[in-house]
């Protein structure tokens, strides 16, 4: 932002109308403040540069660990054991700066660590979770395949028993952080159905290649992965689950984080638009004094408030143990859709300047388009809800 005083004034104006902080339980407020401080001091100063240069700042990973953000909703094994609501508030603050870093926390904590926490053996949990919580070990989650991410049931990656171990072959795509990861949670078809494996990424036959040319999520890494006869021991198998329920249970965790996170991106765009409405004049007056600008800001505020209230509601349900998959789909579909609309409206308030990197709005818009697609597209979540409402599965 060109004028930090105007920006903090915008923050005050927004929180004067709607303050999330006051609605959060005390523990979640503490986590939120910690995440806000971290995001603003460690990520915000470098994010435009990193987005421009397509650079993932690996050296921050252990700082995320030290702050307690990695696997923070898991209990024991060096994890913070925080509430789902607190985790959501952290996702919101991280994504207020950039979706790429919230995605890192999701991939590490909600996907890779939660796969081990939910379905791993005791030795697997003890071996990996404390190191991952500290950020000394990075995990990735290899589910999606190049032929399309929406239908994991069509998975072609296989794992066959071989002596006292397994041999895994196949290809995966859009796998966050795979080039930097130490371990990959690989989902593969076996004679018994789909199983998950903890695969060290330095195994012979494991290769990850970063996907280039991305115009979104440029400060994070997504990869193609190829597994060519990768041999792992039987101790690599996650013993606790067979079938798609395994990866889908982890996707629930990540989708839940998105419900909150995207409202952070929305807030950032709304704050920028409010600030601009004060300091940009046309036709001899600040644009915020015109009715059309005020109507845009009011509509943005409505959807931001509703999105945060929905996230809070889902967080309370998750903390009570009553949250369903369909409710998560409501949150993911609605909040990503509305965050994109808010970012678009903010861009229009900013006029031509809105497409420059002087403001974070276009970066958020681009990132949110990626978030719209991963962890279940809009279409998939609409159809999950359609099935819930009618009893008919209309996926194909
Ligand atoms: P369906 O018959 O519905 O279910 C099969 C089994 O799974 C269970 N199940 C769930 N369990 C937990 N949570 C959920 N949300 C679940 N949904 C289904 C279900 O109960 C059943 O269990 P069981 O024990 O009876 O066998 O399966 P389907 O194949 O008909 O599913 C259809 C559909 C479209 C809902 C599903 O395929 C789907 O959700 N597709 C979207 C997948 C998706 O989100 N992919 C994106 C992943 S993002 C990614 O891979 C990148 S990771 C991020 C990064 O690395 O950066």
Coordinates of C-alpha atoms and ligand atoms in Angstrom, one line a residue:
X1 CA 0.0 0.0 0.0
X2 CA 1.2 3.4 -0.8
X3 CA 0.0 5.0 2.4
X4 CA 0.2 2.8 5.6
X5 CA -1.8 5.3 7.7
X6 CA -4.7 5.1 5.3
X7 CA -4.4 1.3 5.3
X8 CA -4.6 1.0 9.1
X9 CA -7.5 3.5 9.0
X10 CA -9.2 1.1 6.7
X11 CA -8.6 -1.8 9.0
X12 CA -10.1 0.2 11.9
X13 CA -13.1 1.1 9.8
X14 CA -13.7 -2.5 8.8
X15 CA -13.3 -3.8 12.3
X16 CA -15.5 -1.0 13.6
X17 CA -18.4 -2.5 11.6
X18 CA -17.5 -6.2 11.9
X19 CA -14.9 -7.5 14.3
X20 CA -14.1 -11.2 14.0
X21 CA -11.8 -10.9 17.0
X22 CA -14.6 -10.3 19.4
X23 CA -16.4 -13.5 18.2
X24 CA -13.5 -15.8 18.7
X25 CA -12.9 -17.8 21.9
X26 CA -9.9 -16.5 23.9
X27 CA -7.6 -19.3 22.8
X28 CA -8.4 -18.7 19.2
X29 CA -7.8 -15.0 19.6
X30 CA -4.4 -15.7 20.9
X31 CA -3.6 -17.9 17.9
X32 CA -5.0 -15.3 15.6
X33 CA -2.9 -12.5 17.0
X34 CA 0.2 -14.7 16.7
X35 CA -0.5 -15.6 13.1
X36 CA -1.3 -12.0 12.2
X37 CA 2.0 -10.8 13.6
X38 CA 3.9 -13.6 11.9
X39 CA 2.2 -13.1 8.6
X40 CA 2.7 -9.3 8.7
X41 CA 6.3 -9.4 9.8
X42 CA 7.7 -12.5 8.1
X43 CA 5.7 -12.9 4.9
X44 CA 4.2 -9.6 3.9
X45 CA 7.5 -7.8 3.4
X46 CA 8.7 -10.3 0.9
X47 CA 5.6 -11.7 -0.7
X48 CA 5.3 -9.5 -3.8
X49 CA 9.0 -10.2 -4.6
X50 CA 8.5 -14.0 -4.1
X51 CA 5.3 -14.0 -6.1
X52 CA 7.1 -12.2 -8.9
X53 CA 10.1 -14.5 -8.8
X54 CA 8.1 -17.7 -8.3
X55 CA 10.1 -18.3 -5.1
X56 CA 9.1 -20.4 -2.1
X57 CA 11.0 -19.1 0.9
X58 CA 12.1 -22.5 2.4
X59 CA 13.9 -20.9 5.3
X60 CA 10.6 -19.8 6.8
X61 CA 9.4 -23.3 7.3
X62 CA 11.0 -23.9 10.6
X63 CA 9.8 -20.6 11.8
X64 CA 6.2 -21.8 11.0
X65 CA 7.1 -24.8 13.1
X66 CA 8.4 -22.8 16.0
X67 CA 5.3 -20.7 15.9
X68 CA 3.2 -23.9 16.4
X69 CA 1.2 -23.6 13.2
X70 CA 2.2 -27.0 11.7
X71 CA -0.4 -29.7 12.5
X72 CA -1.6 -27.3 15.3
X73 CA -5.0 -29.1 15.5
X74 CA -3.4 -32.5 16.2
X75 CA -3.0 -33.5 19.8
X76 CA 0.3 -35.0 21.1
X77 CA 3.5 -35.8 19.1
X78 CA 4.8 -32.3 19.4
X79 CA 1.7 -30.7 18.0
X80 CA -0.2 -27.9 19.7
X81 CA -3.6 -29.6 20.1
X82 CA -5.4 -26.3 19.4
X83 CA -9.1 -26.1 18.5
X84 CA -10.4 -26.2 15.0
X85 CA -11.6 -22.7 15.4
X86 CA -8.1 -21.5 16.4
X87 CA -6.7 -23.3 13.4
X88 CA -9.2 -21.6 11.2
X89 CA -8.3 -18.2 12.5
X90 CA -4.6 -18.9 11.8
X91 CA -5.5 -19.9 8.2
X92 CA -7.4 -16.7 7.8
X93 CA -4.5 -14.6 8.9
X94 CA -1.9 -16.4 6.8
X95 CA -4.1 -16.2 3.7
X96 CA -4.7 -12.5 4.3
X97 CA -1.1 -12.2 3.2
X98 CA -1.0 -15.0 0.6
X99 CA -2.8 -18.2 -0.3
X100 CA 0.5 -19.9 -1.0
X101 CA 1.6 -19.9 2.6
X102 CA -1.8 -21.0 3.9
X103 CA -1.6 -23.8 1.4
X104 CA 1.8 -24.8 2.8
X105 CA 0.3 -25.1 6.3
X106 CA -2.7 -27.1 4.8
X107 CA -0.5 -29.5 2.9
X108 CA 1.9 -30.1 5.8
X109 CA -0.7 -30.1 8.6
X110 CA -4.1 -30.9 7.2
X111 CA -3.0 -33.4 4.6
X112 CA 0.4 -35.0 5.2
X113 CA 0.4 -34.9 9.0
X114 CA -3.3 -35.6 9.4
X115 CA -2.9 -38.7 7.2
X116 CA -0.3 -40.0 9.6
X117 CA -2.2 -38.9 12.7
X118 CA -5.5 -40.5 11.6
X119 CA -4.2 -43.6 9.9
X120 CA -0.6 -44.2 10.9
X121 CA 0.8 -46.7 13.3
X122 CA 2.2 -45.6 16.7
X123 CA 5.8 -45.9 15.5
X124 CA 4.9 -43.9 12.3
X125 CA 3.3 -41.1 14.4
X126 CA 6.3 -41.0 16.8
X127 CA 8.8 -41.1 13.9
X128 CA 7.3 -38.4 11.8
X129 CA 4.8 -36.1 13.5
X130 CA 7.2 -34.3 16.0
X131 CA 9.7 -33.6 13.2
X132 CA 6.9 -32.4 10.9
X133 CA 5.4 -30.2 13.6
X134 CA 8.8 -28.5 14.0
X135 CA 9.2 -28.0 10.3
X136 CA 12.3 -30.1 10.1
X137 CA 10.6 -32.6 7.9
X138 CA 8.3 -31.5 5.1
X139 CA 5.5 -33.7 3.8
X140 CA 3.5 -33.7 0.6
X141 CA 0.3 -35.5 -0.3
X142 CA 0.2 -37.4 -3.5
X143 CA -3.4 -38.1 -4.5
X144 CA -4.2 -36.2 -7.7
X145 CA -3.2 -37.7 -11.0
X146 CA -2.5 -36.0 -14.4
X147 CA -5.8 -37.2 -15.9
X148 CA -7.8 -35.1 -13.5
X149 CA -8.1 -34.5 -9.8
X150 CA -11.9 -34.6 -9.4
X151 CA -12.2 -38.4 -9.6
X152 CA -9.7 -40.1 -7.3
X153 CA -11.6 -43.4 -7.8
X154 CA -10.1 -43.5 -11.3
X155 CA -6.6 -43.6 -9.8
X156 CA -4.0 -45.5 -11.9
X157 CA -1.1 -45.5 -9.5
X158 CA -0.6 -49.0 -8.2
X159 CA 1.2 -50.6 -5.2
X160 CA 1.9 -54.3 -5.4
X161 CA 3.2 -56.5 -2.6
X162 CA 6.7 -57.7 -3.2
X163 CA 8.3 -59.9 -0.5
X164 CA 8.0 -58.1 2.7
X165 CA 7.4 -54.7 1.1
X166 CA 5.6 -52.9 -1.7
X167 CA 6.5 -51.6 -5.2
X168 CA 4.7 -48.4 -6.2
X169 CA 4.4 -47.1 -9.8
X170 CA 2.4 -44.2 -11.2
X171 CA 2.3 -40.5 -11.8
X172 CA 0.8 -37.6 -9.7
X173 CA 0.2 -34.0 -10.5
X174 CA -0.3 -30.7 -8.6
X175 CA 1.4 -32.1 -5.6
X176 CA 2.4 -29.2 -3.3
X177 CA 6.0 -28.9 -2.2
X178 CA 7.0 -32.3 -3.6
X179 CA 10.4 -31.1 -4.8
X180 CA 11.2 -29.9 -1.3
X181 CA 9.4 -32.6 0.7
X182 CA 11.2 -35.3 2.7
X183 CA 8.3 -37.7 2.6
X184 CA 5.2 -38.1 0.4
X185 CA 1.9 -39.6 1.5
X186 CA 1.2 -41.6 -1.7
X187 CA -2.2 -43.0 -2.4
X188 CA -2.2 -46.1 -4.6
X189 CA -4.4 -48.9 -5.8
X190 CA -3.7 -52.3 -4.3
X191 CA -5.4 -55.7 -4.5
X192 CA -7.2 -54.6 -1.3
X193 CA -8.3 -51.2 -2.6
X194 CA -6.7 -47.8 -2.2
X195 CA -4.0 -47.6 0.4
X196 CA -1.7 -44.8 1.7
X197 CA 2.1 -45.1 2.0
X198 CA 4.7 -42.9 3.6
X199 CA 7.4 -42.7 0.8
X200 CA 10.7 -41.1 1.5
X201 CA 11.3 -38.8 -1.5
X202 CA 14.9 -39.9 -1.8
X203 CA 13.7 -43.4 -2.7
X204 CA 15.1 -44.7 -6.0
X205 CA 12.5 -44.1 -8.7
X206 CA 10.8 -41.2 -7.0
X207 CA 11.1 -38.0 -9.0
X208 CA 9.4 -34.6 -8.5
X209 CA 9.4 -31.7 -11.0
X210 CA 8.1 -28.3 -10.2
X211 CA 5.3 -27.1 -12.5
X212 CA 6.3 -23.8 -14.2
X213 CA 4.4 -21.1 -16.0
X214 CA 1.8 -20.7 -13.1
X215 CA 0.1 -17.4 -13.0
X216 CA -1.3 -18.1 -9.5
X217 CA 0.2 -19.4 -6.3
X218 CA 3.6 -18.3 -7.5
X219 CA 5.1 -18.1 -4.0
X220 CA 4.5 -21.8 -3.5
X221 CA 5.5 -24.9 -5.4
X222 CA 3.3 -27.5 -7.1
X223 CA 4.8 -30.5 -8.8
X224 CA 4.5 -33.4 -11.1
X225 CA 5.6 -36.6 -9.4
X226 CA 6.6 -39.8 -11.0
X227 CA 7.0 -43.1 -9.1
X228 CA 8.9 -45.7 -11.1
X229 CA 8.9 -49.0 -9.3
X230 CA 9.6 -47.3 -5.9
X231 CA 10.3 -49.9 -3.3
X232 CA 9.2 -49.3 0.3
X233 CA 9.0 -51.6 3.3
X234 CA 5.8 -52.8 4.9
X235 CA 6.3 -50.2 7.6
X236 CA 5.6 -47.5 5.0
X237 CA 1.9 -48.6 4.7
X238 CA -0.6 -46.6 6.7
X239 CA -2.4 -49.4 8.5
X240 CA -5.5 -47.5 9.6
X241 CA -7.5 -47.2 6.4
X242 CA -8.4 -48.9 3.1
X243 CA -10.4 -47.1 0.4
X244 CA -11.1 -43.5 -0.6
X245 CA -12.3 -42.7 2.9
X246 CA -8.6 -42.3 3.7
X247 CA -7.6 -39.5 1.4
X248 CA -11.1 -37.9 1.5
X249 CA -10.9 -37.6 5.3
X250 CA -7.7 -35.7 4.9
X251 CA -9.2 -33.5 2.2
X252 CA -12.0 -32.6 4.7
X253 CA -9.3 -31.1 6.9
X254 CA -7.8 -29.1 4.1
X255 CA -11.1 -27.9 2.8
X256 CA -12.1 -26.8 6.3
X257 CA -8.9 -24.6 6.4
X258 CA -9.8 -23.1 3.0
X259 CA -13.3 -22.0 4.3
X260 CA -11.4 -19.7 6.7
X261 CA -8.4 -18.9 4.7
X262 CA -10.1 -17.4 1.7
X263 CA -11.9 -15.0 4.0
X264 CA -8.4 -13.6 4.9
X265 CA -7.7 -12.9 1.2
X266 CA -11.2 -11.3 1.0
X267 CA -10.5 -9.1 4.1
X268 CA -7.2 -8.0 2.6
X269 CA -8.9 -6.9 -0.6
X270 CA -11.7 -5.2 1.2
X271 CA -9.3 -3.2 3.4
X272 CA -7.4 -2.1 0.3
X273 CA -10.6 -1.0 -1.4
X274 CA -11.7 1.0 1.7
X275 CA -8.3 2.6 1.9
X276 CA -8.4 3.5 -1.8
X277 CA -11.9 5.0 -1.4
X278 CA -10.3 7.5 1.0
X279 CA -7.1 8.5 -0.8
X280 CA -8.1 8.4 -4.4
X281 CA -10.0 11.3 -5.9
X282 CA -11.8 11.6 -9.2
X283 CA -14.3 14.2 -10.4
X284 CA -12.9 16.4 -7.6
X285 CA -13.8 14.1 -4.6
X286 CA -12.6 10.9 -2.9
X287 CA -14.1 8.0 -4.7
X288 CA -15.5 6.8 -1.4
X289 CA -17.8 9.7 -1.4
X290 CA -19.7 8.4 -4.5
X291 CA -22.7 6.1 -4.1
X292 CA -21.5 3.5 -6.5
X293 CA -18.3 3.0 -4.6
X294 CA -20.1 2.8 -1.3
X295 CA -22.5 0.2 -2.7
X296 CA -19.6 -1.9 -3.9
X297 CA -18.0 -1.7 -0.4
X298 CA -21.2 -2.5 1.3
X299 CA -21.7 -5.6 -0.8
X300 CA -18.2 -6.7 -0.2
X301 CA -18.7 -6.3 3.5
X302 CA -21.9 -8.3 3.5
X303 CA -20.3 -11.3 1.9
X304 CA -17.1 -11.0 4.0
X305 CA -19.2 -11.0 7.2
X306 CA -21.4 -13.9 6.1
X307 CA -18.4 -15.9 5.1
X308 CA -16.6 -15.4 8.4
X309 CA -19.8 -16.2 10.3
X310 CA -20.1 -19.4 8.3
X311 CA -16.5 -20.3 9.1
X312 CA -17.2 -19.7 12.8
X313 CA -20.3 -21.8 12.6
X314 CA -18.4 -24.7 10.9
X315 CA -15.5 -24.3 13.4
X316 CA -17.9 -24.6 16.3
X317 CA -19.4 -27.8 14.7
X318 CA -15.9 -29.2 14.1
X319 CA -14.9 -28.5 17.7
X320 CA -18.1 -30.2 18.8
X321 CA -17.3 -33.2 16.6
X322 CA -20.5 -32.8 14.5
X323 CA -19.2 -31.3 11.3
X324 CA -20.2 -33.3 8.1
X325 CA -18.6 -33.5 4.7
X326 CA -21.6 -31.7 3.2
X327 CA -21.3 -28.8 5.6
X328 CA -17.6 -28.4 4.6
X329 CA -18.7 -28.3 0.9
X330 CA -21.1 -25.5 1.8
X331 CA -18.3 -23.6 3.3
X332 CA -15.7 -24.3 0.6
X333 CA -18.1 -23.5 -2.3
X334 CA -19.6 -20.4 -0.8
X335 CA -16.5 -18.8 0.7
X336 CA -14.2 -19.3 -2.2
X337 CA -16.9 -18.0 -4.6
X338 CA -17.5 -14.9 -2.5
X339 CA -13.8 -14.2 -1.9
X340 CA -13.3 -14.2 -5.6
X341 CA -16.2 -11.8 -6.0
X342 CA -14.9 -9.5 -3.3
X343 CA -11.4 -9.5 -4.9
X344 CA -13.0 -8.6 -8.3
X345 CA -15.0 -5.8 -6.8
X346 CA -11.9 -4.5 -5.0
X347 CA -10.0 -4.6 -8.2
X348 CA -12.7 -2.4 -9.9
X349 CA -12.6 0.1 -7.0
X350 CA -8.8 0.4 -7.6
X351 CA -9.3 1.1 -11.3
X352 CA -6.2 0.5 -13.4
X353 CA -3.9 0.5 -10.3
X354 CA -5.8 -2.6 -9.3
X355 CA -3.9 -4.7 -11.8
X356 CA -0.5 -3.7 -10.5
X357 CA 1.6 -5.3 -7.9
X358 CA 1.5 -2.1 -5.9
X359 CA -1.6 -3.6 -4.4
X360 CA -2.2 -7.2 -3.4
X361 CA -5.6 -7.5 -5.0
X362 CA -4.7 -9.1 -8.4
X363 CA -2.3 -11.5 -6.6
X364 CA -5.2 -12.6 -4.4
X365 CA -7.5 -12.9 -7.4
X366 CA -5.1 -15.1 -9.2
X367 CA -4.5 -17.3 -6.1
X368 CA -8.2 -17.6 -5.4
X369 CA -8.7 -19.0 -8.9
X370 CA -6.3 -21.8 -7.9
X371 CA -8.1 -22.3 -4.6
X372 CA -11.4 -22.5 -6.4
X373 CA -10.1 -25.6 -8.3
X374 CA -8.1 -27.5 -5.7
X375 CA -9.5 -29.6 -2.9
X376 CA -12.7 -30.0 -4.9
X377 CA -13.8 -27.7 -7.6
X378 CA -16.9 -25.5 -7.4
X379 CA -18.7 -28.1 -9.6
X380 CA -17.7 -31.0 -7.3
X381 CA -18.9 -29.2 -4.2
X382 CA -22.2 -28.3 -5.9
X383 CA -22.6 -31.9 -6.9
X384 CA -21.8 -33.2 -3.4
X385 CA -24.6 -30.9 -2.1
X386 CA -26.8 -32.0 -4.9
X387 CA -26.4 -35.6 -3.9
X388 CA -27.0 -34.7 -0.3
X389 CA -30.3 -32.9 -1.2
X390 CA -31.6 -35.4 -3.8
X391 CA -30.0 -38.7 -3.0
X392 CA -28.8 -38.9 -6.7
X393 CA -25.0 -38.8 -7.5
X394 CA -24.6 -36.7 -10.6
X395 CA -20.8 -36.8 -10.9
X396 CA -20.8 -38.4 -14.4
Ligands
LIG1 P1 -18.0 -42.0 -2.7 O1 -18.6 -43.2 -3.2 O2 -18.7 -40.8 -2.4 O3 -17.1 -42.3 -1.4 C1 -16.1 -43.3 -1.4 C2 -15.8 -43.6 0.0 O4 -15.2 -42.4 0.6 C3 -16.1 -41.9 1.6 N1 -16.2 -40.5 1.5 C4 -15.7 -39.7 2.4 N2 -15.0 -39.9 3.6 C5 -14.6 -38.9 4.3 N3 -14.8 -37.6 3.8 C6 -15.4 -37.3 2.7 N4 -15.5 -36.1 2.3 C7 -15.8 -38.4 1.9 N5 -16.5 -38.5 0.7 C8 -16.7 -39.8 0.5 C9 -17.4 -42.6 1.4 O5 -18.2 -42.7 2.6 C10 -17.0 -43.9 0.9 O6 -16.5 -44.7 2.0 P2 -16.7 -46.3 2.0 O7 -16.1 -46.7 3.3 O8 -18.2 -46.5 2.0 O9 -16.1 -46.8 0.8 O10 -16.8 -41.7 -3.8 P3 -16.9 -41.1 -5.2 O11 -15.8 -41.6 -5.9 O12 -18.3 -41.3 -5.7 O13 -16.7 -39.6 -4.8 C11 -17.2 -38.6 -5.6 C12 -16.6 -37.3 -5.3 C13 -16.7 -36.4 -6.5 C14 -17.4 -36.7 -4.1 C15 -15.1 -37.4 -4.8 O14 -14.4 -38.1 -5.8 C16 -14.5 -36.0 -4.6 O15 -14.6 -35.4 -3.5 N6 -13.7 -35.6 -5.6 C17 -12.9 -34.4 -5.5 C18 -11.5 -34.8 -5.1 C19 -10.6 -33.6 -4.7 O16 -11.0 -32.8 -4.0 N7 -9.5 -33.6 -5.3 C20 -8.5 -32.5 -5.1 C21 -7.4 -32.9 -4.3 S1 -6.3 -31.6 -4.1 C22 -4.8 -32.4 -4.4 O17 -4.7 -33.6 -4.6 C23 -3.6 -31.6 -4.2 S2 -3.2 -31.6 -2.6 C24 -2.9 -30.0 -2.3 C25 -1.4 -29.8 -2.7 O18 -0.6 -30.7 -2.7 O19 -1.1 -28.6 -2.9

